[in-house]
Structure formats: structure tokens, C-alpha cells
XYZ file of C-alpha atoms in Angstrom:
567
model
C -10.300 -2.425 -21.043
C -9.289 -5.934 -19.801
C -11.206 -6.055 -16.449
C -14.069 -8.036 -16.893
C -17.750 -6.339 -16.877
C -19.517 -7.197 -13.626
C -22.043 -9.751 -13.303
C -25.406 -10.365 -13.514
C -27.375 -10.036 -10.192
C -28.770 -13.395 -8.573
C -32.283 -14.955 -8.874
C -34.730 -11.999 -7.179
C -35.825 -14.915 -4.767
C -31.872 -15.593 -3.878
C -31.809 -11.973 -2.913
C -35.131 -12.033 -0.896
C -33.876 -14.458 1.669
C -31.296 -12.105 2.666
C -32.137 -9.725 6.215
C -31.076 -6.971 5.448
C -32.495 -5.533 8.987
C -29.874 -8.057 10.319
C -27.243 -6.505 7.959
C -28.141 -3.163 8.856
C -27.531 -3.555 12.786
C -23.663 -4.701 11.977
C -21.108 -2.741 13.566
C -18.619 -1.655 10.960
C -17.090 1.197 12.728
C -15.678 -0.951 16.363
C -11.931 -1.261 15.532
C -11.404 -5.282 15.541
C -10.018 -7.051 18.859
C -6.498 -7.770 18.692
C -5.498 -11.744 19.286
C -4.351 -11.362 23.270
C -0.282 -11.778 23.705
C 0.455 -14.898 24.838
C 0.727 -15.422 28.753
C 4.488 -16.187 28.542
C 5.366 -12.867 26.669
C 7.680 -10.189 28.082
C 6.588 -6.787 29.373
C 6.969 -4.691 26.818
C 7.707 -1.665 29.053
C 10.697 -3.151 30.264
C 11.910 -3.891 26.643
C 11.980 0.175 25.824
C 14.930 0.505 27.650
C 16.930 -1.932 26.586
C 16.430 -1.804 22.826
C 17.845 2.001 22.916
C 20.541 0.900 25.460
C 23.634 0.287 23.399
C 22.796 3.745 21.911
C 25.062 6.378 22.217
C 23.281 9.348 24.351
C 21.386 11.225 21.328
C 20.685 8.352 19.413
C 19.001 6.911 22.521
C 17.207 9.506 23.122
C 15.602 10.287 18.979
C 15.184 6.055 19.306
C 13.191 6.168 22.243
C 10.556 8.510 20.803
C 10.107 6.037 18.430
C 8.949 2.554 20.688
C 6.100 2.438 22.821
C 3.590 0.171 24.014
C 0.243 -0.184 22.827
C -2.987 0.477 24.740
C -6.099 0.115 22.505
C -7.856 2.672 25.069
C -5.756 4.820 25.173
C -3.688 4.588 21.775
C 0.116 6.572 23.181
C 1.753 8.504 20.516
C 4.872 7.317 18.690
C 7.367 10.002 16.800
C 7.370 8.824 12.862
C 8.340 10.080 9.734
C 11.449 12.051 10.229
C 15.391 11.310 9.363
C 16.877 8.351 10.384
C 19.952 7.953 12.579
C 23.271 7.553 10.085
C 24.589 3.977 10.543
C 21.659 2.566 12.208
C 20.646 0.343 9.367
C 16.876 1.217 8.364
C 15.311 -0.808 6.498
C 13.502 2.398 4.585
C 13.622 2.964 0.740
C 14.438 6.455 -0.954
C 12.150 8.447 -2.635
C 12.710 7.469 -6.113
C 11.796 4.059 -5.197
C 8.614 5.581 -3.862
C 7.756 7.374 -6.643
C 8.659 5.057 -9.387
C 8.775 1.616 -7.917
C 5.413 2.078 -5.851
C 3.305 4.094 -7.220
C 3.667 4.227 -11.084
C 5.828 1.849 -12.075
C 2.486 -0.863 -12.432
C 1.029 1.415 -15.090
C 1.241 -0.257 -18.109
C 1.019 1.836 -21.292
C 3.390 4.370 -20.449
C 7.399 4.492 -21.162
C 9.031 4.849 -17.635
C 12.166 6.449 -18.272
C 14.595 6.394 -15.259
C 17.110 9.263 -15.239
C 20.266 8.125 -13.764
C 22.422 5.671 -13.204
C 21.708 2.024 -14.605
C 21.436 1.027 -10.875
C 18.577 3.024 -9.780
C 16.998 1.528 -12.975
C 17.436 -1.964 -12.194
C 16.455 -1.766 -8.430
C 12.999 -0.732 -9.596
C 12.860 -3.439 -13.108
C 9.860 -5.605 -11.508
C 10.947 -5.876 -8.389
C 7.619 -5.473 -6.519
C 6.162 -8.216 -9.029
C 3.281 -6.229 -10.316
C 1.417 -8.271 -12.474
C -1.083 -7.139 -15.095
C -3.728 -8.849 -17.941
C -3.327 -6.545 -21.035
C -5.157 -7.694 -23.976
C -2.801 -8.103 -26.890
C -4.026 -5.460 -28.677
C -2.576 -3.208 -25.702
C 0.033 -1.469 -25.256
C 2.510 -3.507 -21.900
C 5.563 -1.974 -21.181
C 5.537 -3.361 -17.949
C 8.354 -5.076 -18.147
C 10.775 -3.163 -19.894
C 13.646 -0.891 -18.137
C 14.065 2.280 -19.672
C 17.183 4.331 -18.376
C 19.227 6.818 -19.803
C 22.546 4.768 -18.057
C 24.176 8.136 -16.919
C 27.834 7.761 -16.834
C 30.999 9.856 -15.629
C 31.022 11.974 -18.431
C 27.112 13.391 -18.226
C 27.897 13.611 -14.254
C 30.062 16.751 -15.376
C 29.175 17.724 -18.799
C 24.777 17.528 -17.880
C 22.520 14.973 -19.149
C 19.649 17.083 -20.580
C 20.637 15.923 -24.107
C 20.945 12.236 -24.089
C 17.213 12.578 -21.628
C 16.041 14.184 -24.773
C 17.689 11.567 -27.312
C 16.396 8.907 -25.498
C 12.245 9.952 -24.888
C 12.672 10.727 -28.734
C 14.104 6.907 -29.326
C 11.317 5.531 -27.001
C 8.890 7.165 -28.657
C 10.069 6.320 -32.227
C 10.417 2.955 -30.982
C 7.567 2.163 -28.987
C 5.207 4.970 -30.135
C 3.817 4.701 -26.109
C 0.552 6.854 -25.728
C 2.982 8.796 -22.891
C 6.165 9.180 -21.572
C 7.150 9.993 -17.837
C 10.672 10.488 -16.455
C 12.192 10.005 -13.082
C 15.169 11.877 -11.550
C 17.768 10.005 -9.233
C 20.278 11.338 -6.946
C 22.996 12.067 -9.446
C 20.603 14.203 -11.594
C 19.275 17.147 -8.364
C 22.879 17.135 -7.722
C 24.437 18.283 -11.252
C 20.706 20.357 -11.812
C 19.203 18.613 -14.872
C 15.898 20.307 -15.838
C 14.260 17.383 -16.491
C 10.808 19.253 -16.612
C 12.474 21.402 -19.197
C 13.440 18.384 -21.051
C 9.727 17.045 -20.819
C 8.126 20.177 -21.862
C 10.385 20.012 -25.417
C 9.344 16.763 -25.966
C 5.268 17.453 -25.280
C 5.873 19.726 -27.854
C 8.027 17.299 -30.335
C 6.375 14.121 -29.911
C 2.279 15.517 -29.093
C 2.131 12.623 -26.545
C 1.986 13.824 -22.612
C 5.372 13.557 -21.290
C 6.022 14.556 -17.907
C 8.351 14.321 -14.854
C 8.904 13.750 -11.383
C 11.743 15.206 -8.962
C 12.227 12.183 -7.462
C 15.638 12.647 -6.479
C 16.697 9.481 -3.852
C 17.953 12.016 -1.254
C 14.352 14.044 -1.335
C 12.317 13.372 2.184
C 13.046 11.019 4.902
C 11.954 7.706 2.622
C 9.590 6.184 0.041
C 7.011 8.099 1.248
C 7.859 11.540 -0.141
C 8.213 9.918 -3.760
C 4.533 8.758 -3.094
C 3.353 12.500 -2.315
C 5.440 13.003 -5.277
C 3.812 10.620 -7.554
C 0.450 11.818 -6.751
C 0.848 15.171 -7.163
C 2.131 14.486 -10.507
C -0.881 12.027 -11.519
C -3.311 14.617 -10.528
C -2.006 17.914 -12.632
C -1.484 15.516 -15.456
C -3.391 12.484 -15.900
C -6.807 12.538 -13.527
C -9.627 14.420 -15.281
C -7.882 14.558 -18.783
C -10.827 12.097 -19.859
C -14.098 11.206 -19.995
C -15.481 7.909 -18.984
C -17.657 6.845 -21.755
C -21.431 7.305 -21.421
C -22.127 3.693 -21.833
C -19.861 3.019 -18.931
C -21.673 5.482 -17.028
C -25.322 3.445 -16.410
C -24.155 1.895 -13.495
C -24.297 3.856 -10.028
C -21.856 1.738 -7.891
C -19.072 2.937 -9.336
C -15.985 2.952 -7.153
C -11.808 3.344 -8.012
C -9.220 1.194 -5.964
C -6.082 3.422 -4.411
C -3.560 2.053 -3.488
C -3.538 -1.319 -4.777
C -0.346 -2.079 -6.701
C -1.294 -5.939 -7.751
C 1.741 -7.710 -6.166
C 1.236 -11.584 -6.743
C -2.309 -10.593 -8.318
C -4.009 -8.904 -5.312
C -5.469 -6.483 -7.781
C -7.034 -9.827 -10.106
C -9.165 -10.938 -6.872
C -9.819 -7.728 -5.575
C -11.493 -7.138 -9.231
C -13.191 -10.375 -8.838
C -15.160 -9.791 -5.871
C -16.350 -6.315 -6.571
C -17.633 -7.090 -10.302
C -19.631 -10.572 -8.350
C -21.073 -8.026 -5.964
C -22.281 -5.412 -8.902
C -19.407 -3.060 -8.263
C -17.998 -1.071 -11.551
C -14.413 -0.483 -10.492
C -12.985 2.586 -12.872
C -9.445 2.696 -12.032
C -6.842 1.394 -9.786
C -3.843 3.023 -8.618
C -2.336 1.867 -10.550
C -1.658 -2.130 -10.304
C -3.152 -3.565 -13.593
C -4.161 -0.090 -15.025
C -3.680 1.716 -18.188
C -3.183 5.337 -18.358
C -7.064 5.807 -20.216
C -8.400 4.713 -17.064
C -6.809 6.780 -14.170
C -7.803 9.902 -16.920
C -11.571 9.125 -16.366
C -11.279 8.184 -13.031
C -12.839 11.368 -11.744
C -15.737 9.501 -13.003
C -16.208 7.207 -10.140
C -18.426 7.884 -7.196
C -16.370 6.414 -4.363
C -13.106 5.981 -3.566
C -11.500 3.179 -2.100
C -8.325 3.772 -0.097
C -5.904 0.142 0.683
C -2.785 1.504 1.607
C -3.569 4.469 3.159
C 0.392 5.858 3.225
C 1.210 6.313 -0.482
C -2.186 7.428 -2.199
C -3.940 9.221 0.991
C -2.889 12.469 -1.017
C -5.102 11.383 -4.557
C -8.042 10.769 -2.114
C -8.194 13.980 -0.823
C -7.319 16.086 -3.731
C -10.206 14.259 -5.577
C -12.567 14.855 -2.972
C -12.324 18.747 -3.146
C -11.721 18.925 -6.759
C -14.436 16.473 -7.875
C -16.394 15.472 -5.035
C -15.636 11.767 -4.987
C -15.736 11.005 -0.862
C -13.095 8.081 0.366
C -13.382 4.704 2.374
C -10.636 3.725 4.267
C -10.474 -0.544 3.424
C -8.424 -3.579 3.966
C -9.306 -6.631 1.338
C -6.693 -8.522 3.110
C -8.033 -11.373 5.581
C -11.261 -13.382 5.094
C -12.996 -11.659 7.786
C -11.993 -7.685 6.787
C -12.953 -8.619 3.132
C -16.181 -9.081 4.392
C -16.295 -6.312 6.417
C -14.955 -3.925 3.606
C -17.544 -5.297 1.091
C -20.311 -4.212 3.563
C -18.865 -0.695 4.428
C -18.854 -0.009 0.615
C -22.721 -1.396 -0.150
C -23.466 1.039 2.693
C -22.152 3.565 1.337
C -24.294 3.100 -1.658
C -27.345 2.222 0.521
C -28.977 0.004 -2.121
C -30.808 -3.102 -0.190
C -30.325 -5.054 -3.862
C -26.298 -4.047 -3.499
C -26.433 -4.826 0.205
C -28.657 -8.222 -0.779
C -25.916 -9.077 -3.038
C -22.758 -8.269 -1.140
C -24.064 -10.926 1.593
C -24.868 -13.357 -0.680
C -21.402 -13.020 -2.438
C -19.463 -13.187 1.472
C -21.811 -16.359 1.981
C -20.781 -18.302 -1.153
C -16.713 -17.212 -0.323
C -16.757 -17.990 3.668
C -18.194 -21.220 3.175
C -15.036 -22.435 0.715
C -12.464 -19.937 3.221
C -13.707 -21.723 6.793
C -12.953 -25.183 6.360
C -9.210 -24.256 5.503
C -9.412 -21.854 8.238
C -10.081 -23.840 11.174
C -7.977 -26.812 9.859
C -4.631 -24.014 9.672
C -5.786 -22.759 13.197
C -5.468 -25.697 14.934
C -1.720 -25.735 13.737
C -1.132 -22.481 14.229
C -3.136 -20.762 17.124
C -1.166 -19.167 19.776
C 2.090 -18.720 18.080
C 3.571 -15.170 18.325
C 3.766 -13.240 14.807
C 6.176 -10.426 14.443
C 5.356 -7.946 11.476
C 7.705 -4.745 10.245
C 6.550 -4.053 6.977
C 5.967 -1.042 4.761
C 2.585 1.012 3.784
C -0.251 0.060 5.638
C 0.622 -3.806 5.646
C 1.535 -4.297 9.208
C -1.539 -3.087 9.815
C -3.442 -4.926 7.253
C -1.677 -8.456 7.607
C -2.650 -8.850 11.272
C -6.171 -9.258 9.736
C -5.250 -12.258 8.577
C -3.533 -13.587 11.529
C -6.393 -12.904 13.494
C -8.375 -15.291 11.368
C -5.764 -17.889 12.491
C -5.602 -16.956 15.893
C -1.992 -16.096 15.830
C -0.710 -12.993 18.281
C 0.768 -9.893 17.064
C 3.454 -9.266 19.638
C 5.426 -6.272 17.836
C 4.847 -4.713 14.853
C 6.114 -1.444 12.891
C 6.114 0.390 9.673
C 9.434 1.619 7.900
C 7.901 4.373 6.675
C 4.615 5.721 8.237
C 3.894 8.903 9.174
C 1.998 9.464 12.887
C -1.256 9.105 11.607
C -0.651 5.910 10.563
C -0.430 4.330 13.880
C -2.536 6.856 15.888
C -5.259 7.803 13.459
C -6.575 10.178 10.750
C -7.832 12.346 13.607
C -3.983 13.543 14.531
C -3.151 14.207 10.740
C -3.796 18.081 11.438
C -1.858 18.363 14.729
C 1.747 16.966 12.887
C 4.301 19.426 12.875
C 5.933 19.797 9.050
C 9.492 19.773 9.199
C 11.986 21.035 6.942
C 11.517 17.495 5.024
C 8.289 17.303 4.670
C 8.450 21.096 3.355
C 10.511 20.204 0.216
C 7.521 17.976 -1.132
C 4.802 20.342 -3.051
C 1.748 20.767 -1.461
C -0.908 21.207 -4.416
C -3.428 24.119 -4.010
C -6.777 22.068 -5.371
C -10.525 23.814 -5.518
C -13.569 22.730 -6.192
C -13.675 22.110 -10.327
C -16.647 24.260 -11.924
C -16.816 21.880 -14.303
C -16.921 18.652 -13.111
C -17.485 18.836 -9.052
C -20.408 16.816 -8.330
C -21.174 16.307 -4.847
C -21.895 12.518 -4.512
C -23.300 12.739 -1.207
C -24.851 15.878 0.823
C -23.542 16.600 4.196
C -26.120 15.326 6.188
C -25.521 11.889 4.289
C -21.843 12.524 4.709
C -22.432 13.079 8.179
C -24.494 10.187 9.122
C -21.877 7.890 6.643
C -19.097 8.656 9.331
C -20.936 7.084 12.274
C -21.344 3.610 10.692
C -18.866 3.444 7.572
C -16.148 5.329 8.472
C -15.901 7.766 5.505
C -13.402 10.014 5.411
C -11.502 8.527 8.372
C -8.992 6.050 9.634
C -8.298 4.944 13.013
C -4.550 3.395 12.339
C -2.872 0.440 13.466
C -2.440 0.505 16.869
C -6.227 0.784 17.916
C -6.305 -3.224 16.405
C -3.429 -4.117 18.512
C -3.156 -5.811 21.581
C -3.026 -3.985 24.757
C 1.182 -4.468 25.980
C 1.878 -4.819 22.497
C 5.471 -3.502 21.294
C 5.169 -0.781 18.313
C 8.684 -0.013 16.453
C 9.015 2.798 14.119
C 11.632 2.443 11.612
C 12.989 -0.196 13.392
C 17.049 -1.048 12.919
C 18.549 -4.468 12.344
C 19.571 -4.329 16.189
C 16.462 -3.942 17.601
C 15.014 -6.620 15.570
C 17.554 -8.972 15.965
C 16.685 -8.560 19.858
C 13.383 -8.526 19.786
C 13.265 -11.756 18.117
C 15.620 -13.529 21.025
C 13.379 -11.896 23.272
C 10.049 -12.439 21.809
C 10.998 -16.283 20.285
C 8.610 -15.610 17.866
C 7.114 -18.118 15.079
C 7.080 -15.915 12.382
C 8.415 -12.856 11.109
C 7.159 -10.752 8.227
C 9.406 -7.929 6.572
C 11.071 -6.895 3.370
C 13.919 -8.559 1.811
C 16.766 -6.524 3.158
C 15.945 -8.489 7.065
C 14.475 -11.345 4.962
C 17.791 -14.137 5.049
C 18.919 -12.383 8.402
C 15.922 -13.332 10.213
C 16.043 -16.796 8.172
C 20.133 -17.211 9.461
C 18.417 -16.919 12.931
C 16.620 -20.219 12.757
C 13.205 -17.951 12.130
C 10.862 -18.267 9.392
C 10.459 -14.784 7.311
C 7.273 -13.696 5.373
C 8.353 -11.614 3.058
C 5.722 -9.325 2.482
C 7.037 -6.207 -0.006
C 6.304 -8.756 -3.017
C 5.726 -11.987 -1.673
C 8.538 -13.973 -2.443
C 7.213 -15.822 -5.086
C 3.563 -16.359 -3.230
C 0.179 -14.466 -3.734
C -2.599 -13.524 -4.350
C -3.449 -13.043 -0.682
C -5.744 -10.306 -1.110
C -9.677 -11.084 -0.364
C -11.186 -14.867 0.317
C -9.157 -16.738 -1.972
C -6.103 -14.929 -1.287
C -7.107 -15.221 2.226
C -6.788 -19.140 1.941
C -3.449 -19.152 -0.042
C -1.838 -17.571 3.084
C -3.118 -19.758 5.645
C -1.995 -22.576 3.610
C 1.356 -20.993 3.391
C 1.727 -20.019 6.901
C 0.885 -23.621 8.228
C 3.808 -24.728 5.581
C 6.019 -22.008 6.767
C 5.923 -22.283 10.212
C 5.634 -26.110 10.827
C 8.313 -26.955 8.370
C 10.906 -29.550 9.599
C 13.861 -27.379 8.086
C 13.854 -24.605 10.954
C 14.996 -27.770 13.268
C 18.130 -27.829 11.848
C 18.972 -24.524 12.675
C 19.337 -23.369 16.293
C 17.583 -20.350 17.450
C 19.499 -17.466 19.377
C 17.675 -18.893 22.451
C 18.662 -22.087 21.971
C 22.274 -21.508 21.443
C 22.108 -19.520 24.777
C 20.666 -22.298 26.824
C 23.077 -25.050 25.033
């Protein structure tokens, strides 16, 4: 559709000057080395305690399991994913806003129709700013809010029958090629079949039109509408199409999960792959159309960003199609690179792998310069990051680049393997939560499972790619390091007089807190009004903004907590 066809390979004597034996002795595996905590910081073992102190006695206790300090050698475990404590103040979404607002909201040529109350539809109206290039001749309904505005009187009477009216209005409005419908709170309490509803209108309207129990209350947080959301994108939409033959001629062939195009990450990440000779089929699902995620069993790699809400799609496609999956991080200069090389070997073409270097060349030489000039503003100065998916992970990339130290970081809503590593996934216990999210039962296809790589390739791909694995956060963290789970507006607000740090990234509900503090906040959920900062370019928009950030005269004016203490 609108993403641009990749582009032709360099001069053959461009690619000969490339040494490839040099490229082939790269370590791609080695987890990266943290940026050391700065010689001043506290001990992070004696913070423990007093973070969970003005607990009462079982609070303590479920809040301890939840803080520990890091060891790179030794990664410690860290309890994740289950309920948190009433009146604690997470920061965590609900489930709907998973499923919905994550996920597949950013797909543009389908009607999202919110069940519920008008509220649950405007918390999710663009608030992630997903951006997307649809050719006119497209269908963009990317900015529209669709809800059925349940009121008092469908809270008691049902709602079944204004859901139906309104798919049938979208439809005769709009005419979408589908229709999918999300349940809120209000509609698992009263038992609306929306599923029933959907089936009726399949039938009505010969569109697909399907829906998601997304009910707010389902799970411990965003993360069970993401299982949620892929489960339904996989019975319905993956493998309903065919990728054209013509589209089929190229071998590197790859679809992007987990990549939701906030402030046009999506744009560069497209960019970069079509320079290097990469065919990207789909994304999930920032600046995709519904067409594309149908054919995207097509591909012959997949690429997994954020790791937390699409982990599911990567595996179900693996055993149903045979499409194996990269673990990758396009965010920082120096991980871009690194992620462009894990993927050309993968492929193991030396004109790919000639090609990938030449493209990381050509971008490093325009990132450095800005690099080293931010650094020597910004070196040394202690970054705290709580952030959602896998972007407290990610973003330290890029503070490594400027030589800034991670001294405590978290996720709201991570599960263990997350922080630990793929490699604990199978020893997590499934709770009661956890059980209320379908597991799909997925086999091989007859049909259409192609084995893209034997097991002997598979095998050797895992000692110097990485496939099928990830090692987590904490492994890239620095040893004494501070790692918060579903950290509460208390133990931020201490860990920021304790820490003093320069920066702090998070979502908007700590956002003008930390900012009332006298503290610069990165808002990282959607970027304020900032991005791209995936890949090289993106790479260079955040230095720039960092340096502005945290060397702006305004913070002077407002005393830190440490500096009203010592007044």
C-alpha cells in the first residue's frame, strides 16, 4: 500500500569494500554494558527497606517482592504481573486500554467501535498519537471515535440493540472493509453478548466484524487486553490473505510486532529496512491496514519491538506458519545498528549483510557528531525510567549513547520474563488472572506451514542472533541498580529525593508530579508532542531533546525536594 518499495542496492564495487569476515566476528548475542551508577549514588539495598516502610504489614510484605537490586551476573528475580495493592496509586492501565488503545486502535481501515460509556471512548481517541500515511484513495478512520455512549437506561434494560444499530450505521456510513467492537466494564457486568451481536452483523453486512472481551476489570492491567488483542487478530485476520505473487520475489521479507508508530517511529523504522533491501509485510499494527496483517503469514521473519504486548502473535505464528522471531530494539543509534545486523544474519546473504553496513555507515556518520556534542552536556547525570512495554528497557539504549546512568528503572506492567528473561517464561506460575485470558490451541497449518529455517540452522541462529529468545532488562542494567515493579506515586516520589536525579521518564499520570518537583519528565507513552525517536534519525531528535530538557534554565526556578530540605 503506502510504504514505499525498497531500494535499489548500491554500486557492486560500494558493496565490495565491505569485510564481511570483520562483520561476521561481531558479537550480537553479549547483553550491552550498562553506564556504571555514579560514585555518589545510594546503596540500593538499603533503599528496599525504606520504600515499603510506611506500608502497613501485608502491603509491605506483597511490595517488597516487587524491588530488588540488580546484578547483571547474577540477574535476582522480581515478583510481576499480579494485582495491585487498592489505594496504592499504580500507574497501570486496564485492559481495554490494552486491547484497544495499544494494540489495534493504529489500524486504519477498520471501524473501532467502543462499547460503553463515552469515557472509555475518549480515553483511547488518539491518545497514544499513532500516526499513519494513507494514500487518499484509502480508507483512514484513524481518527474517528466510534462509541455506542451507553447510558443509565441500557445499564438496566441491555445494550445488544443499540451495538447492533450502531455497526449497521457505521457500516452504512462509512462502508469500512471491517468492523471490530470492544467491551468496557459496564458491558461484562450487565452480560452483553457482544460476540452474538458481531456474529448477526457478519451475517447482515458480509464484512468481518468481530469482538473483543475487553472488559477494564479483566487481568491485572493493559497487558491482558494485549493477549486479548492478539488472540483475536490471529482467529480472524492473520492468514485470511494472500500476499500477492509479485510481492513475493523478494526473500528478505520480514513483519514488525509491536511497533505502534507513536510520533512516527514506524515512518523511520520503514525507512531503514527498505535502504537495507528489507520487504517489511506488516506491522502490528502502527501505520497498517487490515489487507496487510491478512497476508502477513507471508513474511519469513518476524521482528518482535515490544516484546510485552505482541510476544503472543510471535509465537502462535511460529507453530502455525513457521515464521521464527527476533527479539529487536530500533531505539538508540547504537542498538539500531546492532538490530540491522542480527536481522541480515538471519538471512545470511553477504550482499544483505554488504548492504546493512553500508546503510549503518552512511547513518552513524550524520548521528556521531550530534552525539558527542549532547554527551559532553549530559554525561554522568542519573536517568530514572518507569515506563510501560518494553521501553524502560529499550530507552536506556539511548542513554547509553549519551553516557547518562540508569539508576532505577521499572515497568508498570511486565510480566517476570520481562526483567529476568525469556528463559523463566515456562517456570511462571498462572494465577487465577492470568487464567481468565484464552490461551489459543494453534498447530502446525497443513496448508501453509513452511519451515523457513531447519533446526540445525535454527540451532546455530540462537548462538549468534538470538532467535527465539530474550534476555530482559535487567541483564543491561547496572550492577546496584534499583528495579521497581509497578511502582506507586510514593515510592517514586522518594526515590527521586533520594536519587536527585536529572531526568525522569514515565507516562502522563506522574508526568506534572515529577515536573511540580523541580524534575524534568520524559514522557515516554506518546511523547509529548516529540518523536520520531526510533532508529538513527530518531536517535538524534532525542539527544537534541534531552540536552534541551535537562539543561533548561526553567528547572532553576523551582526548588528540588533536596533543596528545600537543606534551605
Amino acid at each position: 500500500m503506502k510504504k514505499p518499495q525498497t531500494l535499489p542496492a548500491p554500486p557492486a564495487e560500494a558493496l565490495a569494500t565491505v569485510d564481511l569476515a570483520a562483520v561476521a566476528a561481531l558479537d550480537l548475542v553479549t547483553p550491552e554494558t550498562a553506564v556504571p551508577l555514579p560514585q555518589q549514588a545510594p546503596v540500593a539495598t538499603d533503599l528496599v527497606e525504606d520504600l515499603v516502610k510506611p506500608y502497613p504489614v501485608k502491603v509491605k510484605r506483597k511490595r517488597a517482592k516487587h524491588i530488588t537490586v540488580n546484578d547483571p551476573d547474577e540477574i535476582p528475580p522480581i515478583e510481576a504481573n499480579v494485582r495491585s495493592t487498592p489505594g496504592i496509586i499504580t500507574t497501570r492501565g486496564c485492559c481495554y486500554a490494552g486491547c484497544k488503545g495499544v494494540v489495534l486502535g493504529p489500524i486504519t481501515d477498520v471501524i473501532h467501535i467502543v462499547h460503553g460509556p463515552i469515557g472509555c471512548s475518549y480515553y483511547a481517541w488518539m491518545t497514544r498519537r499513532n500516526q499513519a500515511d494513507v494514500p487518499e484513495s484509502e480508507q483512514d478512520f484513524l481518527k474517528y471515535c466510534f462509541s455506542t455512549d451507553m447510558t443509565t437506561n441500557e445499564i438496566v434494560f441491555g445494550g445488544e440493540k443499540k451495538l447492533a444499530q450502531a455497526v449497521r450505521e457505521a457500516y452504512e456510513i462509512f462502508h469500512p472493509k471491517a468492523i471490530d467492537i470492544f467491551s468496557t466494564c459496564p458491558v461484562g457486568l450487565i452480560g452483553d453478548d457482544v460476540h452474538a451481536v458481531a456474529r448477526e452483523a457478519r451475517k447482515e453486512l458480509k464484512i468481518p466484524v468481530f469482538a473483543f472481551s475487553c472488559e477494564g476489570y479483566k487481568g491485572v492491567s493493559q497487558s491482558a487486553g494485549h493477549h486479548i488483542a492478539n488472540n483475536g487478530l490471529f482467529k480472524n485476520v492473520v492468514g485470511t490473505e494472500e500476499l500477492p505473487a509479485e510481492a513475493k520475489t523478494n526473500p528478505f521479507r520480514v513483519n514488525m510486532l509491536g511497533e505502534y508508530n507513536i510520533g512516527g517511529d514506524a515512518f523511520e523504522i520503514e525507512r531503514l529496512l527498505n535502504a537495507c533491501g528489507i520487504q517489511l509485510v506488516a506491522t502490528f499494527s502502527g501505520n497498517a491496514q487490515l489487507a496487510e496483517l491478512a497476508h502477513s503469514q507471508d513474511a519469513n521473519l518476524n521482528l518482535i519491538q515490544c516484546h510485552r504486548s505482541i510476544n503472543y502473535m510471535a509465537t502462535m505464528m511460529e507453530t502455525k506458519y513457521g515464521i521464527p522471531w527476533l527479539k529487536v530494539n530500533f531505539i538508540g543509534a547504537e542498538a539500531t545498528a546492532k538490530t540491522l545486523r542480527k536481522i541480515a544474519r538471519y538471512f545470511g546473504d553477504d550482499e544483505l549483510t554488504a548492504r546493512v553496513e553500508i546503510v549503518i555507515a552512511e547513518e552513524l556518520a550524520k548521528v556521531e557528531p550530534v552525539r558527542q556534542a549532547v554527551r559532553a552536556r549530559v554525561e554522568g547525570r542519573p536517568v530514572m525510567l518507569f515506563v510501560g512495554g518494553s521501553r524502560s528497557h529499550h530507552y536506556q539504549s539511548l542513554f547509553r549513547d549519551m553516557g547518562m546512568p540508569v539508576v532505577t528503572a521499572g515497568y508498570e506492567f511486565a510480566h517476570r520474563d520481562d526483567y529476568e528473561g525469556y528463559q523463566v517464561a515456562s517456570t511462571i506460575k498462572v494465577d487465577a488472572d492470568s487464567r481468565n485470558i484464552e490461551e489459543l490451541t494453534v498447530e502446525a497449518d497443513p496448508e501453509h506451514y513452511r519451515a523457513r529455517k531447519s533446526p540445525e540452522e535454527l540451532e546455530r541462529l540462537k548462538a549468534s542472533v538470538d532467535i527465539a529468545d530474550y534476555k530482559g532488562m535487567m541483564p543491561e542494567m547496572a550492577k546496584g541498580a534499583m528495579v521497581v515493579d509497578d511502582i506507586s506515586h510514593h515510592e517514586l516520589e522518594q526515590l527521586i529525593e533520594t536519587y536527585h536525579p536529572a531526568l525522569v521518564c514515565s507516562g502522563i499520570k506522574d508526568k506534572y508530579v515529577v515536573e511540580k518537583m523541580g524534575i524534568p519528565c520524559k514522557q515516554l507513552h506518546n511523547y509529548d508532542y516529540g518523536g520520531p525517536y526510533a532508529g538513527f534519525r530518531g536517535a538524534v531528535n532525542f539527544y537534541q531533546e534531552i540536552d534541551r530538557m535537562v539543561n533548561s534554565p526553567v528547572w532553576g526556578f523551582i526548588p528540588t525536594p533536596w533543596e528545600k530540605q537543606s534551605a
